mmCIF file of C-alpha atoms in Angstrom:
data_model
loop_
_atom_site.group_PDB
_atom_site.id
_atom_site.type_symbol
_atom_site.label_atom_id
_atom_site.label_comp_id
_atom_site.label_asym_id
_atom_site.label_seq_id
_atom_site.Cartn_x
_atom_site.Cartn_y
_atom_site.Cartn_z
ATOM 1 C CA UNK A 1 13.765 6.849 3.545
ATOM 2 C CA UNK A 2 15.414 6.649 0.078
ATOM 3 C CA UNK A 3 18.184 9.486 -0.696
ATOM 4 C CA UNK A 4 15.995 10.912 -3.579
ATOM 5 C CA UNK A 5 13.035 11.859 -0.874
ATOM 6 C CA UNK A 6 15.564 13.394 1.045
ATOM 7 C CA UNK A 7 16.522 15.450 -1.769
ATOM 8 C CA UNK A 8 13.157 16.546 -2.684
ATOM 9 C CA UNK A 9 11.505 17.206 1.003
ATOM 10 C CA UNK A 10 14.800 19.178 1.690
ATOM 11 C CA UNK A 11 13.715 21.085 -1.310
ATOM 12 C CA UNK A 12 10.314 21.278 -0.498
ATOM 13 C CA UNK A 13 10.870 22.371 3.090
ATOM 14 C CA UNK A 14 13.277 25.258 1.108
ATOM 15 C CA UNK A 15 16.482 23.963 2.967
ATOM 16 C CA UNK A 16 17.885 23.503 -0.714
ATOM 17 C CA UNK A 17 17.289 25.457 -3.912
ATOM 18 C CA UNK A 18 15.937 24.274 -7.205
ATOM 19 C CA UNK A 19 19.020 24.407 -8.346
ATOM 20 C CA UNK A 20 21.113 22.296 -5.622
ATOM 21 C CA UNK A 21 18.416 19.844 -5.745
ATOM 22 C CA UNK A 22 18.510 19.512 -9.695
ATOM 23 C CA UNK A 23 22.478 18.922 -9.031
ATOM 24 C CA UNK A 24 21.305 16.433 -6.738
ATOM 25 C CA UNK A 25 19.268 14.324 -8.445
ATOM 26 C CA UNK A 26 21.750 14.278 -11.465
ATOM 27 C CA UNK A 27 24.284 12.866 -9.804
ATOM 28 C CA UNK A 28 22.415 10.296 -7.390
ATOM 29 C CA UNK A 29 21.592 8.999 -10.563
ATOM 30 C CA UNK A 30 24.808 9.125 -12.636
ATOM 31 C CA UNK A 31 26.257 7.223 -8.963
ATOM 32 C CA UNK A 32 23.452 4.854 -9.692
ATOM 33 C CA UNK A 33 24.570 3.909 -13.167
ATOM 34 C CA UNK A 34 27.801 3.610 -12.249
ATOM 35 C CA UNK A 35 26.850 1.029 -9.876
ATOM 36 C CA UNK A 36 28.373 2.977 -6.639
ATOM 37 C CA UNK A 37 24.757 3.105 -5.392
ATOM 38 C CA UNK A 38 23.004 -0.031 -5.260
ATOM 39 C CA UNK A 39 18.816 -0.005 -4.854
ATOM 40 C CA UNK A 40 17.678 1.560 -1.742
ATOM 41 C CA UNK A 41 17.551 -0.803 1.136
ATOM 42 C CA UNK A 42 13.876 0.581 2.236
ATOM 43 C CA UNK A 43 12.935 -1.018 -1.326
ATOM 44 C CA UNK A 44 12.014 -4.480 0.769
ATOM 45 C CA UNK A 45 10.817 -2.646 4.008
ATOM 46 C CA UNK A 46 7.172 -3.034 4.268
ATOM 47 C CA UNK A 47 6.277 -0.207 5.952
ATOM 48 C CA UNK A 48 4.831 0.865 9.522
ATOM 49 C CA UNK A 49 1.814 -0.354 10.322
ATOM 50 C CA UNK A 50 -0.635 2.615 11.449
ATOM 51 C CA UNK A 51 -1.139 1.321 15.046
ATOM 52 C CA UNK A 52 -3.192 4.423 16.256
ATOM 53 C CA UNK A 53 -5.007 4.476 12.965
ATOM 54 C CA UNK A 54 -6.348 0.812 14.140
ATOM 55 C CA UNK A 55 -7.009 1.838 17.477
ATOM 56 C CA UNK A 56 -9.307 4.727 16.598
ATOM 57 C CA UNK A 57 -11.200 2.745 14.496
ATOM 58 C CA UNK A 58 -11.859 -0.132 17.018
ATOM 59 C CA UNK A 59 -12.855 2.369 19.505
ATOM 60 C CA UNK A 60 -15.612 4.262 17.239
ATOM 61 C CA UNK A 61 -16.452 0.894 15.948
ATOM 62 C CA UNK A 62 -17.023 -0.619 19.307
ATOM 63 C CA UNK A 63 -19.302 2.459 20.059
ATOM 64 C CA UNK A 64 -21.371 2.050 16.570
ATOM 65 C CA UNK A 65 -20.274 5.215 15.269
ATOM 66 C CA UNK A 66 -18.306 3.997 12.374
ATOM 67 C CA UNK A 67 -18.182 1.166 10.011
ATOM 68 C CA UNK A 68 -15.196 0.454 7.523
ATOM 69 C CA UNK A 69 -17.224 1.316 4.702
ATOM 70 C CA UNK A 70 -18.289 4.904 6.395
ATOM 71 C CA UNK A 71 -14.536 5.146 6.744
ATOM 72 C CA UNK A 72 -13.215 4.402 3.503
ATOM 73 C CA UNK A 73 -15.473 6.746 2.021
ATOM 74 C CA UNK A 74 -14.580 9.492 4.063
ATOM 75 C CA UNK A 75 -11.483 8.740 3.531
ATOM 76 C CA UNK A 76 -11.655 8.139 -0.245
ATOM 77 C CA UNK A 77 -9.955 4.649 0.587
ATOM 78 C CA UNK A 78 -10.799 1.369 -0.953
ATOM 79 C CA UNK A 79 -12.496 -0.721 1.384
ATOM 80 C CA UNK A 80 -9.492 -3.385 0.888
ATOM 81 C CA UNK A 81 -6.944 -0.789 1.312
ATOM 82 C CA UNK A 82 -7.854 0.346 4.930
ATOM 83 C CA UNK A 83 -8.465 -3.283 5.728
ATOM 84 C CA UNK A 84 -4.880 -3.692 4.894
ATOM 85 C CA UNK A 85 -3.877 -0.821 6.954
ATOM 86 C CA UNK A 86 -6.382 -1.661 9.899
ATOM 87 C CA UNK A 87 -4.441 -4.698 9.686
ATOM 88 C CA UNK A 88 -7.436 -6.742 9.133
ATOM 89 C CA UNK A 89 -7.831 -10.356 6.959
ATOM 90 C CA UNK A 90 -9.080 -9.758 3.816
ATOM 91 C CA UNK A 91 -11.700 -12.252 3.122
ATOM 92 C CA UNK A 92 -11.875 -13.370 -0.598
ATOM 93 C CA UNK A 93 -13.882 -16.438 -2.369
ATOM 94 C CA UNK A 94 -12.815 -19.902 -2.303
ATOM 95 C CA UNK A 95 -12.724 -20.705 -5.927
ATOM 96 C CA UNK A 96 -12.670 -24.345 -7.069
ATOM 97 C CA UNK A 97 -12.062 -25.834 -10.335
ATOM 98 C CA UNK A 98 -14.793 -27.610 -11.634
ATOM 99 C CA UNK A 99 -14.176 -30.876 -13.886
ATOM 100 C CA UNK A 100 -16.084 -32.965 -16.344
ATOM 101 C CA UNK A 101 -16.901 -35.549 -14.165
ATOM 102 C CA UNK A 102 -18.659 -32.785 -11.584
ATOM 103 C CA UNK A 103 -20.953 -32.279 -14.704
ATOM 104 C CA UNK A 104 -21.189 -35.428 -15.700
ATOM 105 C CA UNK A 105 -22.741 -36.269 -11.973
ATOM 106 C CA UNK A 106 -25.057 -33.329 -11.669
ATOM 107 C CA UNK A 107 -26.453 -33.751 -14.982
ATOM 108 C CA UNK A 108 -27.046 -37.793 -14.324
ATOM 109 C CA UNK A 109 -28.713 -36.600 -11.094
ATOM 110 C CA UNK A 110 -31.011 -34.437 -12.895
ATOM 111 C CA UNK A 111 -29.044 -31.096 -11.984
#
């Protein structure tokens, strides 16, 4: 969790004042441009994985009460989005490149 969320859910949770926050914020960022605070090391964390989240769904899916697309829009989800949480391969098109000479063969076939 960065230092700035901490700020602002201490704030939010009313452990701090507007005010103390504000004070905060200003100088987290005046240590930032001063280079005494360097990016946040969560910036390359990917995240936690929602294990239970998976779990759920492979039970009600299992008993055919739910389908990912039922899910993501109950959820208001993109259908690739709770793949990617669901930790699921996302299936996309194999696209090749097609050349003269692939046209120049169909059309001497009569394609």
């Amino acid at each position: 969790m960065s230092i700035k969320s901490l700020v602002y859910r201490s704030r939010e949770t009313g452990a701090i004042s507007d005010a103390v926050a504000r004070r905060a914020y200003q100088r987290l960022n005046h240590l930032y441009d001063i280079g005494m605070l360097g990016a946040d090391p969560v910036t390359q964390y990917p995240g936690e994985a929602p294990a239970l989240l998976a779990k759920a769904f492979e039970l009600a899916e299992t008993r055919g009460t739910l389908t990912l697309t039922s899910l993501a829009a109950e959820l208001r989800w993109r259908p690739k989005r709770l793949r990617q949480l669901l930790g699921q391969p996302q299936f996309r098109p194999v696209l090749r490149l097609v050349t003269d000479t692939d046209t120049d063969t169909d059309t001497a076939h009569g394609r």
